[in-house]
Coordinates of C-alpha atoms and ligand atoms in Angstrom, one line a residue:
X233 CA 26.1 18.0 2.9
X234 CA 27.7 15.8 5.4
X235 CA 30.3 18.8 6.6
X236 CA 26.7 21.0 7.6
X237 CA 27.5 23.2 4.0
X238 CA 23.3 22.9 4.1
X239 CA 22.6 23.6 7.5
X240 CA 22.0 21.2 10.2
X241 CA 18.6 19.7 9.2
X242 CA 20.7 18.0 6.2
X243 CA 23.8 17.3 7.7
X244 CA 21.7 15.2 10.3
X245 CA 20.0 13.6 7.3
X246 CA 23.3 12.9 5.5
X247 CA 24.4 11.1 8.5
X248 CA 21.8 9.3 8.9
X249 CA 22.0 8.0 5.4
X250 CA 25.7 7.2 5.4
X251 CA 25.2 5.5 8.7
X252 CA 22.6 2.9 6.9
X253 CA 24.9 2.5 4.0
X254 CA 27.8 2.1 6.1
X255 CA 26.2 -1.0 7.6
X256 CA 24.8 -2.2 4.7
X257 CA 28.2 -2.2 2.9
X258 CA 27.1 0.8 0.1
X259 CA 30.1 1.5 -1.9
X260 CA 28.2 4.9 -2.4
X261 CA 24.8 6.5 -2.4
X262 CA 22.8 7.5 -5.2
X263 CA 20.2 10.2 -6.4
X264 CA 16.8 9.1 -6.2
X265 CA 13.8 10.9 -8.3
X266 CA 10.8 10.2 -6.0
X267 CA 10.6 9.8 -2.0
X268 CA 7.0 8.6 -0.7
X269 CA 7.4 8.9 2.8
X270 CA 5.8 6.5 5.4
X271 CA 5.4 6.2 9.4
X272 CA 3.9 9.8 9.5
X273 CA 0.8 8.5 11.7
X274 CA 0.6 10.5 14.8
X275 CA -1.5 7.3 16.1
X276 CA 2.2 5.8 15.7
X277 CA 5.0 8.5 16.3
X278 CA 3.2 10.3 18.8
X279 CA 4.6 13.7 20.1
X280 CA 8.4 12.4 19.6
X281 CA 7.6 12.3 15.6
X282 CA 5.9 15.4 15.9
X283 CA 8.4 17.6 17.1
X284 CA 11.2 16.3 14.7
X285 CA 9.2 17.4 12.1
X286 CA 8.4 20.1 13.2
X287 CA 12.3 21.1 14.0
X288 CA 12.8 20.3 10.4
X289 CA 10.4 22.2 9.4
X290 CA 11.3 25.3 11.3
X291 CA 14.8 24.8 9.8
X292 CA 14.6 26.6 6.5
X293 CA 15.4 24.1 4.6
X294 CA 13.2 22.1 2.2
X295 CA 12.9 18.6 0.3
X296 CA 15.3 18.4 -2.9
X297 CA 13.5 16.0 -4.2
X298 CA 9.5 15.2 -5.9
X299 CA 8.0 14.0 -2.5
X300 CA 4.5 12.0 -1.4
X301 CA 3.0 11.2 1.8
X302 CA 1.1 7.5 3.0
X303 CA -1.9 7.8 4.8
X304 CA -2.1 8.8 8.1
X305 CA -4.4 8.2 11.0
X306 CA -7.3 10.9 10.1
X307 CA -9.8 11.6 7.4
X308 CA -9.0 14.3 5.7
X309 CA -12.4 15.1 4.5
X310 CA -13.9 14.8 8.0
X311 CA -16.9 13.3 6.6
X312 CA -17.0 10.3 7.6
X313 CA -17.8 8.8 11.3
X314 CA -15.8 6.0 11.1
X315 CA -12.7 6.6 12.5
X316 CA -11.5 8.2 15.5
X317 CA -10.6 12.2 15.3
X318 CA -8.7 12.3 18.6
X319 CA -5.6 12.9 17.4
X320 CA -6.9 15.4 14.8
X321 CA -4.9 17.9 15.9
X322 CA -1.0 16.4 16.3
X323 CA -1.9 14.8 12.7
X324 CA -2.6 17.9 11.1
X325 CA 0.6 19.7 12.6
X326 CA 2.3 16.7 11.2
X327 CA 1.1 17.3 7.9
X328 CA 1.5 20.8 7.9
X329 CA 5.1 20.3 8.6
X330 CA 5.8 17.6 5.7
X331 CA 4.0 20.0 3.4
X332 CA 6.4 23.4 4.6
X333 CA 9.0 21.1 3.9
X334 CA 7.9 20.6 -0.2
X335 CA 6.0 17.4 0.5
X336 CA 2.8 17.1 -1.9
X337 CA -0.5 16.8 -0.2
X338 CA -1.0 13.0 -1.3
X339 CA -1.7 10.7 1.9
X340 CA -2.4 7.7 -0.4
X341 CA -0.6 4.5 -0.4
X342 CA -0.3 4.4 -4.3
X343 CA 2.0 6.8 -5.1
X344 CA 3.1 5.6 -8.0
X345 CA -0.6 6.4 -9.6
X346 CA 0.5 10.4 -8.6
X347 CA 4.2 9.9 -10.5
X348 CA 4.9 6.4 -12.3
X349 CA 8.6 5.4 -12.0
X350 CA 10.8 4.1 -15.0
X351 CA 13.0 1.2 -15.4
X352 CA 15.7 1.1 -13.4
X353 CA 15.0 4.6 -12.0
X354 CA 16.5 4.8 -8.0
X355 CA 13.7 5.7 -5.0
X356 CA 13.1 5.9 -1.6
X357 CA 10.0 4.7 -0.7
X358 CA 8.2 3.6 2.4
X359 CA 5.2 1.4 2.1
X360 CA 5.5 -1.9 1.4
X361 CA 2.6 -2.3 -1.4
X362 CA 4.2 0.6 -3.1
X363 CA 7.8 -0.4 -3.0
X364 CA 6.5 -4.0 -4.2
X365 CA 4.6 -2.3 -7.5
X366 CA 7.8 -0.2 -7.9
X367 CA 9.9 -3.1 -8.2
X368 CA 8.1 -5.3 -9.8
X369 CA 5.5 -3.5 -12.3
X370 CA 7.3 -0.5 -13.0
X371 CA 11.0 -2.1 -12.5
X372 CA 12.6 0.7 -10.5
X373 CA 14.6 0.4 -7.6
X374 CA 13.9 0.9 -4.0
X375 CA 14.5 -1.0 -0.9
X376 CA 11.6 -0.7 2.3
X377 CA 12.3 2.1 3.8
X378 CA 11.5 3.5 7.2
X379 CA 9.6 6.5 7.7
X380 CA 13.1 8.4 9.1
X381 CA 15.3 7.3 6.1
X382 CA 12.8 8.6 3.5
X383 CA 12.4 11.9 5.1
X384 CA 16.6 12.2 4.9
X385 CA 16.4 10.9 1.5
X386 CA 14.0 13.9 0.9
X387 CA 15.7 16.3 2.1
X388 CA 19.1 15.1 0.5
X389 CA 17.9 13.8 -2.6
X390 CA 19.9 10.7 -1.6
X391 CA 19.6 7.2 -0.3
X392 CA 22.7 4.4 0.0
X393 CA 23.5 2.1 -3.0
X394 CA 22.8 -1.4 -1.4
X395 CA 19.8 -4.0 -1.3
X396 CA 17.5 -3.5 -4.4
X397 CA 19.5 -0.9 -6.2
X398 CA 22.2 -3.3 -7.3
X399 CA 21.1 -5.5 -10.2
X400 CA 23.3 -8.7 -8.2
X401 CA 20.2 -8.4 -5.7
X402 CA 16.8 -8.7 -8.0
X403 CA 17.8 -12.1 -8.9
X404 CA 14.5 -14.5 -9.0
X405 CA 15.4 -17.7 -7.2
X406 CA 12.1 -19.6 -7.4
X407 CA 9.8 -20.3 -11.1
X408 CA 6.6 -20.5 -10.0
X409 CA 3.5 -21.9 -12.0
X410 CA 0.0 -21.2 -10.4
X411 CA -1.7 -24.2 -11.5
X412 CA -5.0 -23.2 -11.9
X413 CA -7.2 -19.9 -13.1
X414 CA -7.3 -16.8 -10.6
X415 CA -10.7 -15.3 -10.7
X416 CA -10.4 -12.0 -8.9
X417 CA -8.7 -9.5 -6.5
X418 CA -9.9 -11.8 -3.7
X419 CA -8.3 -14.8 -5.4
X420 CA -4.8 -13.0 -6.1
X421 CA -4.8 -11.8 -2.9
X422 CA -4.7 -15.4 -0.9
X423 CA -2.3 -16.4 -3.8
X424 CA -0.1 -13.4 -2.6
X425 CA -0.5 -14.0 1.0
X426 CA 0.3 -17.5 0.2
X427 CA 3.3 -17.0 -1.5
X428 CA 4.6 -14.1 1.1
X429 CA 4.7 -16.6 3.9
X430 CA 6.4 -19.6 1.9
X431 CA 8.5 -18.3 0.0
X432 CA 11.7 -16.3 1.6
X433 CA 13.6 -15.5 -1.8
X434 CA 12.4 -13.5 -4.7
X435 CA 10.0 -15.3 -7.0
X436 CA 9.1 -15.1 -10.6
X437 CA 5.8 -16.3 -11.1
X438 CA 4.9 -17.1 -14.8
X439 CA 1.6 -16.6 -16.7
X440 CA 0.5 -13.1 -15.5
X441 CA -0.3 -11.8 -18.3
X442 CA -4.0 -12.2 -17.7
X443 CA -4.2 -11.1 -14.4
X444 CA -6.0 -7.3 -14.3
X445 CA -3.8 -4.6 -12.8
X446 CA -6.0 -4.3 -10.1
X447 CA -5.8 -8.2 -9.2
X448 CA -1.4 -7.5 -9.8
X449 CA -1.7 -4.5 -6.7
X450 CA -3.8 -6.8 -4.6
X451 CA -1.2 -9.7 -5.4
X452 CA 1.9 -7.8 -4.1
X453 CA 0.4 -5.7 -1.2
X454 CA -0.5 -9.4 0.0
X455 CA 3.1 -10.8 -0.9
X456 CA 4.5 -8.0 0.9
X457 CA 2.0 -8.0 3.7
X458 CA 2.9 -12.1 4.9
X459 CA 6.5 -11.7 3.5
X460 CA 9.1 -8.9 3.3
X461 CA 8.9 -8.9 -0.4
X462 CA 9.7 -5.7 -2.2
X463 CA 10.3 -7.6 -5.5
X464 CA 8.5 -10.3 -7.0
X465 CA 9.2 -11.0 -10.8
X466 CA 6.0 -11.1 -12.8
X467 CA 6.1 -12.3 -16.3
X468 CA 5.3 -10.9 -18.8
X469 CA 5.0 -7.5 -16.4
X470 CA 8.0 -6.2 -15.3
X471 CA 10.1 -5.1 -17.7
X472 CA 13.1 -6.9 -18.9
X473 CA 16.4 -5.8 -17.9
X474 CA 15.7 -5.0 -14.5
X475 CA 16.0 -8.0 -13.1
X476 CA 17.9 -11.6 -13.6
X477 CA 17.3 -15.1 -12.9
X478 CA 19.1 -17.4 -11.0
X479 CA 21.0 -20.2 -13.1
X480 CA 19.3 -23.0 -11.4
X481 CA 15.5 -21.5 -10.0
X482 CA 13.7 -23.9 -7.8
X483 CA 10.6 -24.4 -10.2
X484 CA 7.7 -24.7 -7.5
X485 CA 3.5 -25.3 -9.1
X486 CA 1.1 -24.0 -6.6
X487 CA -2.2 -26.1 -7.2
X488 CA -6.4 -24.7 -6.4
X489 CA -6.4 -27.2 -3.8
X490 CA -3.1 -26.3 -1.8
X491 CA -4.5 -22.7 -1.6
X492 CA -7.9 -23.6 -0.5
X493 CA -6.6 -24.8 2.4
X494 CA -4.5 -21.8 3.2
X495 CA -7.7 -19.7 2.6
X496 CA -9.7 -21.6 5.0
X497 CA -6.6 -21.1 7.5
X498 CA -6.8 -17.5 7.2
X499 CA -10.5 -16.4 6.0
X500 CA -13.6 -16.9 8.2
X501 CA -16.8 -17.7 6.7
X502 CA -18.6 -14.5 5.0
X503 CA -21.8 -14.1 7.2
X504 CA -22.9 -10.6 7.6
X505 CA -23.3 -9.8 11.1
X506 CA -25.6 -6.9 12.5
X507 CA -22.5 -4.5 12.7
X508 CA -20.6 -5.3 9.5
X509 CA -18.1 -3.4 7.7
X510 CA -17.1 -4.0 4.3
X511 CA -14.4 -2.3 3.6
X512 CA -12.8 -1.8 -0.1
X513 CA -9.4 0.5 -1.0
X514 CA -6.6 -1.3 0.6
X515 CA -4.1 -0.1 -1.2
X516 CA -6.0 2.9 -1.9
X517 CA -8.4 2.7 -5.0
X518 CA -6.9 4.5 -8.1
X519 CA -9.3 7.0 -10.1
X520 CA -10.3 4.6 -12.9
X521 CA -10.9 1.7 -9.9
X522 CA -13.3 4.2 -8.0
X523 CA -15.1 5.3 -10.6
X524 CA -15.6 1.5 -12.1
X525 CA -17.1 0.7 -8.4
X526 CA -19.3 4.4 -8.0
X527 CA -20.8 2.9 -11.4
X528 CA -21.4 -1.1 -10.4
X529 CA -23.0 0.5 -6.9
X530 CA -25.3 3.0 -8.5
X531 CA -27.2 -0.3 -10.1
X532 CA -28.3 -1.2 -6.4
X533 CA -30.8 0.5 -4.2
X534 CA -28.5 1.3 -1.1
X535 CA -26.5 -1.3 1.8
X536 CA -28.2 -3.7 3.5
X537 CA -29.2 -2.7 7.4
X538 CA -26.3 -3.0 9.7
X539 CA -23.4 -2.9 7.2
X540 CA -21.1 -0.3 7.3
X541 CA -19.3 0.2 3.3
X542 CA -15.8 2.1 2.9
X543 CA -14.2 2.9 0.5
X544 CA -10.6 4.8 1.0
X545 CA -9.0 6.2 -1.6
X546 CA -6.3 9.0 -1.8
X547 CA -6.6 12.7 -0.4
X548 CA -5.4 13.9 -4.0
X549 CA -8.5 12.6 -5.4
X550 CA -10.7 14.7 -3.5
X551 CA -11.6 17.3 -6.1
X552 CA -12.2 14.9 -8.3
X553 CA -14.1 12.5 -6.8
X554 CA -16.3 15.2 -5.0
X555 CA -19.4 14.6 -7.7
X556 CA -19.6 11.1 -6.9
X557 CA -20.3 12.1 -2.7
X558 CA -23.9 12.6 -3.1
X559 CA -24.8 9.5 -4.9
X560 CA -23.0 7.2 -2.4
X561 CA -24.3 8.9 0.3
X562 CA -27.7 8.4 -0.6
X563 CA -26.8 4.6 -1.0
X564 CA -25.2 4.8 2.8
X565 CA -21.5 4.1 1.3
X566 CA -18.7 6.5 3.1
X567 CA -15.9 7.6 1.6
X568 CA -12.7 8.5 3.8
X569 CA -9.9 10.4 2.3
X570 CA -5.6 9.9 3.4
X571 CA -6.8 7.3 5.4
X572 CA -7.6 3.6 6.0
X573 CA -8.8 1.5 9.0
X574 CA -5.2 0.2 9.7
X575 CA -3.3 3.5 9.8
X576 CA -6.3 4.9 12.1
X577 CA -8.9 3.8 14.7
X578 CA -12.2 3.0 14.7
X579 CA -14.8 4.8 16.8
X580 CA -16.5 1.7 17.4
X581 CA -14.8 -1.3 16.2
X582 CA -17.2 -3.9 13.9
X583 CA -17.8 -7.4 14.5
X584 CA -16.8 -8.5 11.4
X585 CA -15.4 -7.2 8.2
X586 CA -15.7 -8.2 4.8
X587 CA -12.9 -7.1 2.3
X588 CA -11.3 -8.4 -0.9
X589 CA -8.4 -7.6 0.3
X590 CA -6.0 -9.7 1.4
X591 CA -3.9 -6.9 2.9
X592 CA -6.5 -5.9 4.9
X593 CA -7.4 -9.3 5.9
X594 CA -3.7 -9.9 7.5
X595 CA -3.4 -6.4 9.6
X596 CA -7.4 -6.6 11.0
X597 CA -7.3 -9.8 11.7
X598 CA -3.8 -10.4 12.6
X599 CA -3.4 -7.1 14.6
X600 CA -6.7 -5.8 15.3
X601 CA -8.0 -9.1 16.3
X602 CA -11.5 -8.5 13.9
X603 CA -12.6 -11.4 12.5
X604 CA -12.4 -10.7 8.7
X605 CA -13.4 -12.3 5.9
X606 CA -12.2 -12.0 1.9
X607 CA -14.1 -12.2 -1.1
X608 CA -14.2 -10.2 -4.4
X609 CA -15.5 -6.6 -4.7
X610 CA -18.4 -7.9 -7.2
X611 CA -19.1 -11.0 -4.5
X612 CA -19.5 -8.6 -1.6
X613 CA -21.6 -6.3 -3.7
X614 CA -24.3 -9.0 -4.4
X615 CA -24.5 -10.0 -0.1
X616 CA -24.1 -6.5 1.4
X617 CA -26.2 -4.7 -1.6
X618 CA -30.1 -3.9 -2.1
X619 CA -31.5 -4.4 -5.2
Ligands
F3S195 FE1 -2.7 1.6 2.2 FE2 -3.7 1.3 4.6 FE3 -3.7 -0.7 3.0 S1 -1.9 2.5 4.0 S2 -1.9 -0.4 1.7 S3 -4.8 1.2 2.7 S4 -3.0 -0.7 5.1

């Protein structure tokens, strides 16, 4: 591939991918079985992005390799009012090009609910809550990628043998004990948040066997979102031999009262303003989390006047989820597809947003500048809700 045997498209991949492994010190590269490639918002890349993708894509060649794409910066079902469509038109060139090139149509953010990686199974994926549940629920291997190393790692099948693909790297160097009960996603996610900012090694954090999967994703998308973790050990979760610990952890207990003070730090109080937007789905909801929340709203008459409710949730699902669309639009819920409100812009922005997660509540907040508030799904359903 390197020597052009492919054509140029992969040579220039190739390179790219020996260049990263030559700095990282990879004795070699190695296949991988999955790319999920990120940074393919034209709100971010902009007509640069574009046209490399689109040179690729007018090079005849193609992805070797099972390939899904993040969110980008539109909805997909351009039903909802929320967001901005102004750059409707270099997004969907963008997406046209992934998809000549053998990319699936996914634009979610939880790609591992499209194709579940097994133990110690090599990837290259982008998005940090995704490489985090890779690593540490399914126990693959992937490092962080940038959106220009997965696409070469989709198009060669290949990514360099260094970081979190070597077992002498997923060693857990802290034992944590959470001294106290979580109670929901909202709960995990501060605990997450918490633990991203403090702690600068991988952790294993003990007693997770009660936690829901949902409170897990909302755990690590937080870790990942204050931190740069891509691994975090949970036991019992992620399966044994595909990680180690260090001979002499540093055991750390994080106590109810410690984290109530961090969540004062970075929550504001949970008053609904006039021009509210509660916003659920970061990461993206799975099927079986959507359909549990269509269910819990149907109960109530519709929102409360002047709150905004989104829910994002992967383009994929858009067949299936189609039956549910008349029910939560009579209830005045939206629904955007391959999207979210980090990724994309708001037509108007709110004045506050409520969210249980704590993702969501870093990027808005930290980023955006919102003022955001976190509390569980079932909390916010009870304020922003009519009986
Ligand atoms: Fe996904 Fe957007 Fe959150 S890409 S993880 S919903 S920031």
């Amino acid at each position: 591939m390197l020597n052009g045997e492919y054509g140029e498209a992969v040579q220039l991949a190739m390179r790219i991918i020996v260049k990263v492994g030559e700095a990282l010190r990879a004795e070699k590269l190695v296949e991988v079985g999955h790319v999920h490639i990120s940074g393919v918002s034209y709100s971010n890349i902009g007509d640069p992005g574009l046209k490399f993708i689109e040179k690729l894509a007018s090079s005849n060649t193609s992805f070797r390799v099972f390939t899904t794409v993040n969110p980008t910066c539109i909805d997909l079902s351009g039903r909802t009012s929320i967001f901005s469509m102004e750059y409707i038109d270099g997004q969907l060139r963008i997406n046209r090009a992934l998809e000549k090139l053998g990319a699936y149509p996914t634009y979610t953010c939880i790609p591992y609910e499209i194709r579940r990686p097994s133990p110690n199974e090599h990837l290259a994926w982008g998005e940090s809550n995704a490489v985090a549940m890779a690593n540490s629920v399914y126990g693959a291997r992937t490092n962080r990628e940038g959106g220009p190393l997965t696409i070469a790692a989709a198009l060669t099948g290949r990514t360099y043998y260094a970081g979190l693909h070597l077992m002498e790297n997923r060693i857990a160097r802290y034992w944590v004990r959470i001294g106290y009960e979580l109670v929901d996603e909202a709960d995990a996610s501060i605990l997450g948040l918490y633990i991203g900012e403090h702690l600068d090694d991988i952790p294993l954090i003990m007693g997770t066997g009660g936690w829901s999967t949902y409170m897990v994703k909302e755990f690590l998308a937080s870790a990942a979102a204050t931190g740069s973790h891509a691994l975090v050990v949970l036991d019992p979760i992620t399966p044994e031999n595909t990680y180690t610990v260090a001979d002499n952890p540093e055991n750390i207990t994080i106590d109810r009262e410690e984290i109530r003070r961090f969540y004062n730090k970075y929550s504001s109080t949970p008053e609904i303003h006039d021009d509210t937007l509660v916003y659920i789905g970061c990461p993206h909801l799975s099927l079986s989390e959507f359909r549990y929340m269509v269910e819990v709203i149907s109960r109530y008459k519709c929102v409360r006047r002047g709150v905004t409710f989104l829910f994002t949730i992967p383009y994929s699902l858009i067949d299936t989820t189609s039956k549910y669309m008349d029910l939560l639009r009579s209830k005045g819920v939206h629904v955007a597809y391959g999207t979210c409100p980090i990724v994309s812009r708001f037509r108007d922005k709110p004045g506050k947003v409520l969210t249980n997660s704590g993702k969501a509540l870093f990027y808005l907040s930290r980023l955006h500048g919102l003022d955001v508030s976190l509390l569980g799904f079932r909390d916010i359903v009870e304020r922003v809700m009519v009986k």
